[in-house]
GROMACS .gro file of C-alpha atoms in nm:
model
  359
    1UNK     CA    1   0.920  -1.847  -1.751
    2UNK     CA    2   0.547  -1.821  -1.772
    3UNK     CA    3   0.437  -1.561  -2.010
    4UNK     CA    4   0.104  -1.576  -1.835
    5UNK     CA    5   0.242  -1.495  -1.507
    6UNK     CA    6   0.164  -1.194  -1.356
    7UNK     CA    7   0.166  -1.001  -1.025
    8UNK     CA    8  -0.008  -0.700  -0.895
    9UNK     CA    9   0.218  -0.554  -0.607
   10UNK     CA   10   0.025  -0.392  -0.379
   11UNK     CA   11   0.293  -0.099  -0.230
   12UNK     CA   12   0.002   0.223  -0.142
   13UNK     CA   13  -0.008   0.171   0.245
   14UNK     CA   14   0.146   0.461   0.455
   15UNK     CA   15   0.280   0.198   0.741
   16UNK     CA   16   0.172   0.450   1.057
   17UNK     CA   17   0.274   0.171   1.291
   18UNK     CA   18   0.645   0.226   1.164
   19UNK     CA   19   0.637   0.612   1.266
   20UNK     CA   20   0.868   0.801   1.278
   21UNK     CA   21   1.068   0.607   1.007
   22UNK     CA   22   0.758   0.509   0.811
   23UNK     CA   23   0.550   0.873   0.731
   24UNK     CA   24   0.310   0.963   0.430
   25UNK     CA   25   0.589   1.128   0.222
   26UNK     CA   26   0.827   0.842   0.264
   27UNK     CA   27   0.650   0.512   0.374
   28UNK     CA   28   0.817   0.190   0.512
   29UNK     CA   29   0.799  -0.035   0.165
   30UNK     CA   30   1.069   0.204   0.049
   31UNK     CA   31   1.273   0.176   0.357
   32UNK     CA   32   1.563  -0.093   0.458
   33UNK     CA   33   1.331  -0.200   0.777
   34UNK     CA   34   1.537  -0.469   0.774
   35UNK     CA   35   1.913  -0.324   0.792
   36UNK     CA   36   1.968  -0.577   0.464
   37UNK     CA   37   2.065  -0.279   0.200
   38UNK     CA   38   1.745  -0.336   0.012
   39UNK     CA   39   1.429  -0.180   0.086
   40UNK     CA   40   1.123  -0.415   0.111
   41UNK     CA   41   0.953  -0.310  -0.261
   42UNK     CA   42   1.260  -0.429  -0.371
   43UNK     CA   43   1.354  -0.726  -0.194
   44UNK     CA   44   0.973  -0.821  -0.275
   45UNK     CA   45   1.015  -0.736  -0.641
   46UNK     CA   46   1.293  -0.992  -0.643
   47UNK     CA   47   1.094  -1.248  -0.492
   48UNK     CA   48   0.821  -1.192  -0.763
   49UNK     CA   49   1.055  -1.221  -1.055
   50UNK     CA   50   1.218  -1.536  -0.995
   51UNK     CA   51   0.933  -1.691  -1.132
   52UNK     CA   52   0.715  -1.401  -1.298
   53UNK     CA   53   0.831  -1.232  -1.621
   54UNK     CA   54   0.979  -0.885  -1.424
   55UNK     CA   55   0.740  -0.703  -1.740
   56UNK     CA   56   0.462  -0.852  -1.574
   57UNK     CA   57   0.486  -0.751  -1.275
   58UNK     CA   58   0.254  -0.451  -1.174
   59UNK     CA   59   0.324  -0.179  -0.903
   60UNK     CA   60   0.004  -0.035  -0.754
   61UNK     CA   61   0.073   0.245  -0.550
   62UNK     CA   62  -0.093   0.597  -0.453
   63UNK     CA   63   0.024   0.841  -0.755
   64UNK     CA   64   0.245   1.070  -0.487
   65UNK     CA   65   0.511   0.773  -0.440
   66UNK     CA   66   0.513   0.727  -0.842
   67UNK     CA   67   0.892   0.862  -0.815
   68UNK     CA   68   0.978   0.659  -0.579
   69UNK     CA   69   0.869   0.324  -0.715
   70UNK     CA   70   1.087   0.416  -1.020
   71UNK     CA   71   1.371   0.511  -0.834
   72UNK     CA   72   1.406   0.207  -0.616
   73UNK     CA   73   1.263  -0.023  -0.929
   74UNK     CA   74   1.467   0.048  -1.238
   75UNK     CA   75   1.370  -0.271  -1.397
   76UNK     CA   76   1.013  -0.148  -1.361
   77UNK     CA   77   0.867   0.082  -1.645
   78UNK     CA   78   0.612   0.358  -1.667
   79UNK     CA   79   0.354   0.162  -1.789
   80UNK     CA   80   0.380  -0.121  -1.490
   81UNK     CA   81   0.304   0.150  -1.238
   82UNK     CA   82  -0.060   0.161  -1.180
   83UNK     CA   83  -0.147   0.501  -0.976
   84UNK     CA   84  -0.401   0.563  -0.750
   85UNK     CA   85  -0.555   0.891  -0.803
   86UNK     CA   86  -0.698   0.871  -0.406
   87UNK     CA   87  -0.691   0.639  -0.103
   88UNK     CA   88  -0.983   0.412  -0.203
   89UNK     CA   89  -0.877   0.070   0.018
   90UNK     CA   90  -0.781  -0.266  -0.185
   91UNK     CA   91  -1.104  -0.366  -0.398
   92UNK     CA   92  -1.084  -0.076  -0.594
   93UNK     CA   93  -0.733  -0.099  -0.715
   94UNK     CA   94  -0.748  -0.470  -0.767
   95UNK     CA   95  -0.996  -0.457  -1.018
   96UNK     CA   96  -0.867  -0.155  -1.198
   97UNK     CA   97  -0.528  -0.384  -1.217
   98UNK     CA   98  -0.704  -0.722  -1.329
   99UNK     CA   99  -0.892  -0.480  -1.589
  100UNK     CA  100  -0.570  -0.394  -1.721
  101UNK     CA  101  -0.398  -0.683  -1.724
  102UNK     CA  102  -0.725  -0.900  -1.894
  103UNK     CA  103  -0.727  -0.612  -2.194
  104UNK     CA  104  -0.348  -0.713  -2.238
  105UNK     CA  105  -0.355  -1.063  -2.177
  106UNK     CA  106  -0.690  -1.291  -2.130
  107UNK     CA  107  -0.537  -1.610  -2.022
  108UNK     CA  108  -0.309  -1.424  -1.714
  109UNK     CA  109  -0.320  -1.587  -1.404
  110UNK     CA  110  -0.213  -1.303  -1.087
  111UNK     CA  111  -0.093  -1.275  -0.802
  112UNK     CA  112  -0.179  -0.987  -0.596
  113UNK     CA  113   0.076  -0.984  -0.307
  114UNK     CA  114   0.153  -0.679   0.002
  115UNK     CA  115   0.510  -0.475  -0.101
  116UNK     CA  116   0.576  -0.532   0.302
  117UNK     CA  117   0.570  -0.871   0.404
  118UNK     CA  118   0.847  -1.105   0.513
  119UNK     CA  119   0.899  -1.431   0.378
  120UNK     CA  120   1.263  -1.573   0.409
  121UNK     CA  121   1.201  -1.942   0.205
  122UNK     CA  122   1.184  -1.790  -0.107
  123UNK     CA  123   1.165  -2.138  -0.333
  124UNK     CA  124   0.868  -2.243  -0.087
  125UNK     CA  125   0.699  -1.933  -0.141
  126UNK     CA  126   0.738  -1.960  -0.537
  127UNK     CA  127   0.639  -2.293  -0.498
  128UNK     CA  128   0.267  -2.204  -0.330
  129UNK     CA  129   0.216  -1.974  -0.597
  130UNK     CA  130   0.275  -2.221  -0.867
  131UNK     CA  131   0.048  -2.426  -0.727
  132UNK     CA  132  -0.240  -2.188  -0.715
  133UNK     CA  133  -0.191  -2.122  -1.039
  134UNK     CA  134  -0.208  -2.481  -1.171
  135UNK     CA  135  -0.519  -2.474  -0.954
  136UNK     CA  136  -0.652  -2.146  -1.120
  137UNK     CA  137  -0.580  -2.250  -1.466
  138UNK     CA  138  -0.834  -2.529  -1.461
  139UNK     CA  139  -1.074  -2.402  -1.212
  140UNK     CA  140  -1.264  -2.051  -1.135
  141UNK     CA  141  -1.146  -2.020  -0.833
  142UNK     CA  142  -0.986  -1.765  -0.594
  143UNK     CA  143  -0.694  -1.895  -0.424
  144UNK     CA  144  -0.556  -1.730  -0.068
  145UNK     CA  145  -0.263  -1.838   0.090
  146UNK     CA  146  -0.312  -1.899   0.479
  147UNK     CA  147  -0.036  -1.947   0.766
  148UNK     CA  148  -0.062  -2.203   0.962
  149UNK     CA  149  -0.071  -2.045   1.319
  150UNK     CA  150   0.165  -2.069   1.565
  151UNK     CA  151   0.048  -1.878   1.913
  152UNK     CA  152  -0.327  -1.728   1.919
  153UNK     CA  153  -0.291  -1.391   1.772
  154UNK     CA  154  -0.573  -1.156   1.774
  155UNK     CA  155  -0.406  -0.949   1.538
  156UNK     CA  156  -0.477  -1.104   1.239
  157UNK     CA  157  -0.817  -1.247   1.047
  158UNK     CA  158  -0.822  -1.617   1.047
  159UNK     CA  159  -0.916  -1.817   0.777
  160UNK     CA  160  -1.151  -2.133   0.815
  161UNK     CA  161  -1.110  -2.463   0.573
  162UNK     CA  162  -1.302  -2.739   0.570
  163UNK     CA  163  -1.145  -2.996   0.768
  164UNK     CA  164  -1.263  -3.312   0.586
  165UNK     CA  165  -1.112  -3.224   0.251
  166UNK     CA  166  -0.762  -3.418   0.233
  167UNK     CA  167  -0.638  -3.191  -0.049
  168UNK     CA  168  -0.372  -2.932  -0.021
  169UNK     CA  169  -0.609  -2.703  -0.177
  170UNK     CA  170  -0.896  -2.664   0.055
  171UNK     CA  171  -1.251  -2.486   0.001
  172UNK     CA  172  -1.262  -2.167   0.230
  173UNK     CA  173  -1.544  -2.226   0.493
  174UNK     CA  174  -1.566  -1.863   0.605
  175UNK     CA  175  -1.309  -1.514   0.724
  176UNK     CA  176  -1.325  -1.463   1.087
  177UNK     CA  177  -1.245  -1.110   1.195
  178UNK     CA  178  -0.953  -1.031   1.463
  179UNK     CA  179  -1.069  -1.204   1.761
  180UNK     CA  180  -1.034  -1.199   2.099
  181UNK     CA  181  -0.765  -1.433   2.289
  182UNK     CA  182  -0.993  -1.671   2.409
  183UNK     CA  183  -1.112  -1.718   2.087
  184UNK     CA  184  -0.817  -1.741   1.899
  185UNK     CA  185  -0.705  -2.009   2.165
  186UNK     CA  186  -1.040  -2.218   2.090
  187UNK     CA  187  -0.940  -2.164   1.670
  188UNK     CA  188  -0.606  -2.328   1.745
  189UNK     CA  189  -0.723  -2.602   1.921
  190UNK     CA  190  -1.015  -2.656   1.604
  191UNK     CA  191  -0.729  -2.728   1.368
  192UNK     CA  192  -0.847  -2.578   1.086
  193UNK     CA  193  -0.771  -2.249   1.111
  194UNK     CA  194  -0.488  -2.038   0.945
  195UNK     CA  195  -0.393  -1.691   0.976
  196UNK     CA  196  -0.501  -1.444   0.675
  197UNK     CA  197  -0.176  -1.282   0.451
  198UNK     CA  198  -0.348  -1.112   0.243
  199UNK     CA  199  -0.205  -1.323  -0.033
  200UNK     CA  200  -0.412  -1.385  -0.348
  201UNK     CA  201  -0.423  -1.566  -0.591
  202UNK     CA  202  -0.637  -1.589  -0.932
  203UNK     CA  203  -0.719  -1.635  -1.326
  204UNK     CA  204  -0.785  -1.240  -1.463
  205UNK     CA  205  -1.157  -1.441  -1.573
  206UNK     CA  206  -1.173  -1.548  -1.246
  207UNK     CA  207  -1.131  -1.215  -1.019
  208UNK     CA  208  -1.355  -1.006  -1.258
  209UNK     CA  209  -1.608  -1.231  -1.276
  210UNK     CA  210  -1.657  -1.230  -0.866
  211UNK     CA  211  -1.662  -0.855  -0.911
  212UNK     CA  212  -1.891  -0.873  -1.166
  213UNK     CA  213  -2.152  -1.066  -0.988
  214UNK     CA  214  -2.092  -0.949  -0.613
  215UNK     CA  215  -1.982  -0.557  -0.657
  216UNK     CA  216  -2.196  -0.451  -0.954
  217UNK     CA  217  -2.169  -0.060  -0.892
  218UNK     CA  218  -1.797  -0.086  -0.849
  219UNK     CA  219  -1.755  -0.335  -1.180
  220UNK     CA  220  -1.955  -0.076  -1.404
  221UNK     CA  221  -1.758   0.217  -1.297
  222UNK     CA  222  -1.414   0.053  -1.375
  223UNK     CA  223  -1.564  -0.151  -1.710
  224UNK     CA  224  -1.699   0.195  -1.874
  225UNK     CA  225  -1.284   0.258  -1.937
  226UNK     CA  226  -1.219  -0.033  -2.033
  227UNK     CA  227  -1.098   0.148  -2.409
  228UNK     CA  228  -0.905   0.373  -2.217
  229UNK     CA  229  -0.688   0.118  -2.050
  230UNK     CA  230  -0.352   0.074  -2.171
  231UNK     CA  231  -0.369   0.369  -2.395
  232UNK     CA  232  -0.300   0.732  -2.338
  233UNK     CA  233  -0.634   0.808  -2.259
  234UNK     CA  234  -0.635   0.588  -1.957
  235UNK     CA  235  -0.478   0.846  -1.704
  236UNK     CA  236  -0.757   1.098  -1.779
  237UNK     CA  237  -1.028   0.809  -1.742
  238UNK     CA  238  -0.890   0.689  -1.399
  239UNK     CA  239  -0.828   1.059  -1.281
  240UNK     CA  240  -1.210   1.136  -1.368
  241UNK     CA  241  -1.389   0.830  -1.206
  242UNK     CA  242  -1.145   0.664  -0.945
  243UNK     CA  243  -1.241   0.902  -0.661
  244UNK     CA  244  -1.639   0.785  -0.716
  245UNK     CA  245  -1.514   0.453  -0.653
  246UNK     CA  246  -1.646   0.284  -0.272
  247UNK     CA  247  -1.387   0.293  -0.067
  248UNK     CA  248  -1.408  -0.128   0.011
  249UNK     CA  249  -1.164  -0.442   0.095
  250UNK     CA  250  -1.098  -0.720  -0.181
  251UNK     CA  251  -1.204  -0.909   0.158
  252UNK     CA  252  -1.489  -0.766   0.211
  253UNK     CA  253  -1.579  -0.713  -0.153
  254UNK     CA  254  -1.540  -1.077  -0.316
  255UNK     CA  255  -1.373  -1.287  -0.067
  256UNK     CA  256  -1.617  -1.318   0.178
  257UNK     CA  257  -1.902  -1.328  -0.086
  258UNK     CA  258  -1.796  -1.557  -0.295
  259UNK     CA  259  -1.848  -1.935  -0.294
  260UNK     CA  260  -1.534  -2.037  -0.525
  261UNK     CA  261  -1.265  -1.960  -0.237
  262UNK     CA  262  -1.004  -2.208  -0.135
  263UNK     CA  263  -0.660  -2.179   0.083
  264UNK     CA  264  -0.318  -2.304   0.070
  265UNK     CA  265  -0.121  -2.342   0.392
  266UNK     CA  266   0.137  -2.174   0.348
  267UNK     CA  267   0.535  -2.382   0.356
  268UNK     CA  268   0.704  -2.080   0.427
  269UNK     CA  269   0.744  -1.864   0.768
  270UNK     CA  270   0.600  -1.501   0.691
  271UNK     CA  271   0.566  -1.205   0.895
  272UNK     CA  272   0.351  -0.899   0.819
  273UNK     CA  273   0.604  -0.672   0.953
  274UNK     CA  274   0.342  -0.459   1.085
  275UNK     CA  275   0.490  -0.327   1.391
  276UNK     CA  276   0.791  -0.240   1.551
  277UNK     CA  277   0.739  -0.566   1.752
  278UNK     CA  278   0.676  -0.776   1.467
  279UNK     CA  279   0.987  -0.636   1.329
  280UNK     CA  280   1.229  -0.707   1.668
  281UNK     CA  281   1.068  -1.099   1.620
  282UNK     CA  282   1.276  -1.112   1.224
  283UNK     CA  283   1.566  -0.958   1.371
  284UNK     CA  284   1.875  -1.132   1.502
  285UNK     CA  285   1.964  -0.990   1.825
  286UNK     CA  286   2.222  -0.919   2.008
  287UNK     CA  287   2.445  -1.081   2.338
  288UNK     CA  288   2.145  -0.835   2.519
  289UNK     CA  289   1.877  -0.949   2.309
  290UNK     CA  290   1.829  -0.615   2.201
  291UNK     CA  291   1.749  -0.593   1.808
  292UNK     CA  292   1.952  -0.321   1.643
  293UNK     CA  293   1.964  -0.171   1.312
  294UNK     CA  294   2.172   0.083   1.200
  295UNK     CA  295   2.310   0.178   1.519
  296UNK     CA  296   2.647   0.077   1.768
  297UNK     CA  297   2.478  -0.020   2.111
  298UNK     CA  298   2.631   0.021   2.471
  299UNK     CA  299   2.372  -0.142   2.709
  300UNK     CA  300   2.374  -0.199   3.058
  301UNK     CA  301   2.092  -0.450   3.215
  302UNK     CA  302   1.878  -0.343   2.873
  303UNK     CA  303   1.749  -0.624   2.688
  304UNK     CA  304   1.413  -0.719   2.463
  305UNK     CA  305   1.494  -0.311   2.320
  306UNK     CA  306   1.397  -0.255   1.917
  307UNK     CA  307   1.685   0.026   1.848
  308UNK     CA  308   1.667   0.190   1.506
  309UNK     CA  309   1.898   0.512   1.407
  310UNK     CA  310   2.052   0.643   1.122
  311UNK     CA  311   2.446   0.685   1.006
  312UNK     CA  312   2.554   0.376   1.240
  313UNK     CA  313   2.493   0.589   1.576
  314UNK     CA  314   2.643   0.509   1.878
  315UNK     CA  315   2.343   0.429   2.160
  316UNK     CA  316   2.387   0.417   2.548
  317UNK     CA  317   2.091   0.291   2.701
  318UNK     CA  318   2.071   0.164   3.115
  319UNK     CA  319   1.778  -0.035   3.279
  320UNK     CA  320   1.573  -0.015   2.975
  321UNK     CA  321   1.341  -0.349   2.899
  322UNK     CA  322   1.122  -0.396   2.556
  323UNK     CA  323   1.126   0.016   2.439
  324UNK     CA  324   1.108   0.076   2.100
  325UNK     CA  325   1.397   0.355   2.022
  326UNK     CA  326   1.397   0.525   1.687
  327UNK     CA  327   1.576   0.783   1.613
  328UNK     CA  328   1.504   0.986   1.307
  329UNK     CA  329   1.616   1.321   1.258
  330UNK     CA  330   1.391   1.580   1.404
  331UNK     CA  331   1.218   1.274   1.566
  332UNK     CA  332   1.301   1.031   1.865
  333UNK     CA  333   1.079   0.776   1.917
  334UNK     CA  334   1.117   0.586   2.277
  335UNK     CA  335   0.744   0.343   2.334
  336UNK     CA  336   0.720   0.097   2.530
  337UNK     CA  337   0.695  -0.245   2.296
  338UNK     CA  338   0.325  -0.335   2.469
  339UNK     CA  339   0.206  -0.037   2.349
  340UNK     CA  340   0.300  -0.047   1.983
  341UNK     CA  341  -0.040  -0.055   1.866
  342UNK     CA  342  -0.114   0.296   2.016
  343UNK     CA  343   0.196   0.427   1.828
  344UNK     CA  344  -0.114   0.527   1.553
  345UNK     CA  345  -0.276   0.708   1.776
  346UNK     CA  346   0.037   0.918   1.926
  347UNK     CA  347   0.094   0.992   1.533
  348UNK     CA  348  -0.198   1.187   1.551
  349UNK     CA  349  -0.125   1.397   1.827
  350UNK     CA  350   0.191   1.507   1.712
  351UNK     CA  351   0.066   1.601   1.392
  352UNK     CA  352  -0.154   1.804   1.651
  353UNK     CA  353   0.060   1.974   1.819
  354UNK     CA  354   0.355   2.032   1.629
  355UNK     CA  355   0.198   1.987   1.197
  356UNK     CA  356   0.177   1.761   0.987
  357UNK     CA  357   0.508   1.790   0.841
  358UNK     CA  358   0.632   1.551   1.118
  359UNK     CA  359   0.402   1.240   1.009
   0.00000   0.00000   0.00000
């Protein structure tokens, strides 16, 4: 095991998409989406330390689910949780993190990977990461992992290579926003496009030296604590100056500024779990096709359904075609699955009408 190993877990997100099951109290990386009897920090802690030392591997989370991380991650100490003092998007945090970890360790090499994803070929994904790190040893660069795409979605950034280097590890041409469907059709048919995981991959040097050079303002602010960190007087430091922090993507930060960016293709199948659709794709299904979690089904000419209760409820549903049905205590959920991406949006309005309590 690689003492130099480590990982930055990124577990802050509030998962709106996954309402009513997912809410700001209780979010969906501490939640068995997956009807598996681990929640997703955990099974992605598990992935992590088959190949990182499980001391080195950092939770960063929003300081209100510090309880819960602990809870679901005995393994996991005080000290590895890194708290966010306020909602400040992923540059911020990432930093902070890579501060930390280069005070305790110059020679690290990180990973910085979502609590939430899905990635079922566990030795291929350990593999990737190896590899960037052999990569990131020897060179400053920053290492993404990209998935090779396989129908044009436009809900995901894409990730151009350049197509005449023969090497796994390819330099990063540019990050295309979420396009269009025609466009993501014409990005498929390039070739050398992959979709963006969010996956990174970097020496400590490495990381704070992009931030260094591309977001001054936000380096200074985090570097002034720098004798705070790892000592008692760090919580005070971070508490104080976090909140002045821009509120700023690693993408949009260093990625897309930097000229020392290069992708992997990823060997593994991975899902975002994003959605309640994306969700029904992982499942298995049933003789209906219906996906069902934590529920006993009766269905008559209902298929394509996403069914979610609690306490292995017994569900009758008739003539019903691609719903999402969730049923959560004070909450039932029934959306059509083409609308999922407005499930956000209907959040809001029942926070409206009936308080906050219920998102």
């Amino acid at each position: 095991m690689q003492k130099n190993y480590y990982a930055i877990l990124m577990a802050g997100g509030v998962g709106s998409r996954f309402w009513p099951v997912s809410t700001q109290e209780f979010p969906k990386q501490f939640h068995d989406m997956l009807g598996t009897g681990d929640t997703l920090i955990q099974k992605t802690f598990q992935r992590l330390k088959h190949f990182i030392p499980k001391e080195n591997i950092y939770i960063l989370t929003n300081e209100r689910y510090n309880a819960l991380v602990l809870e679901q991650l005995p393994e996991v100490t005080q000290k590895q949780v890194v708290l966010e003092p306020a909602m400040r998007n992923t540059a911020p945090c990432i930093l902070y993190a890579a501060l930390k970890i280069q005070k305790e360790n110059p020679d690290a090499v990180m990973i910085v990977a979502p609590s939430d994803h899905w990635i079922e070929d566990e030795v291929g994904f350990s593999n990737n990461v190896r590899q960037a790190f052999d990569f990131c040893k020897n060179n400053d660069a920053l290492v993404t992992l990209g998935i090779k795409p396989t129908f044009p979605n436009t809900g995901y950034g894409y990730i151009e290579f350049d197509k005449h280097v023969e090497a796994t590890i390819k330099p990063v041409h540019q990050f295309r926003e979420k396009p269009d469907y025609e466009t993501a059709k014409d990005f498929i048919a390039k070739g050398n496009f992959l979709w963006n995981a969010g996956i990174f991959m970097w020496s400590v040097k490495s990381v704070v030296r992009a931030f260094k050079n591309n977001q001054p303002k936000l380096y200074q602010l985090f570097e002034t604590g720098i004798r705070s960190y790892n000592t008692p007087a760090e919580a005070d430091f971070i508490q104080d100056n976090y909140p002045k922090a821009e509120n700023v993507s690693v993408d949009y930060a260093i990625m897309e500024k930097s000229d020392n960016v290069f992708v992997i293709a990823a060997e593994f199948d991975w899902n975002d779990l994003g959605t309640w659709g994306s969700l029904y794709d992982k499942l298995k299904k049933d003789k209906d096709n219906n996906a069902v979690v934590n529920a006993r089904t009766l269905a008559d000419e209902a298929t394509g359904n996403m069914i979610r209760t609690k306490n292995n409820k017994i569900v009758v549903i008739d003539g019903i075609r691609d719903y999402i049905i969730v049923d959560k205590e004070e909450v039932l959920l029934i959306f059509p699955k083409s609308k999922e991406q407005d499930i956000k949006k209907t959040l809001q309005k029942v926070k409206d009408q009936f308080g906050e309590q219920y998102g």
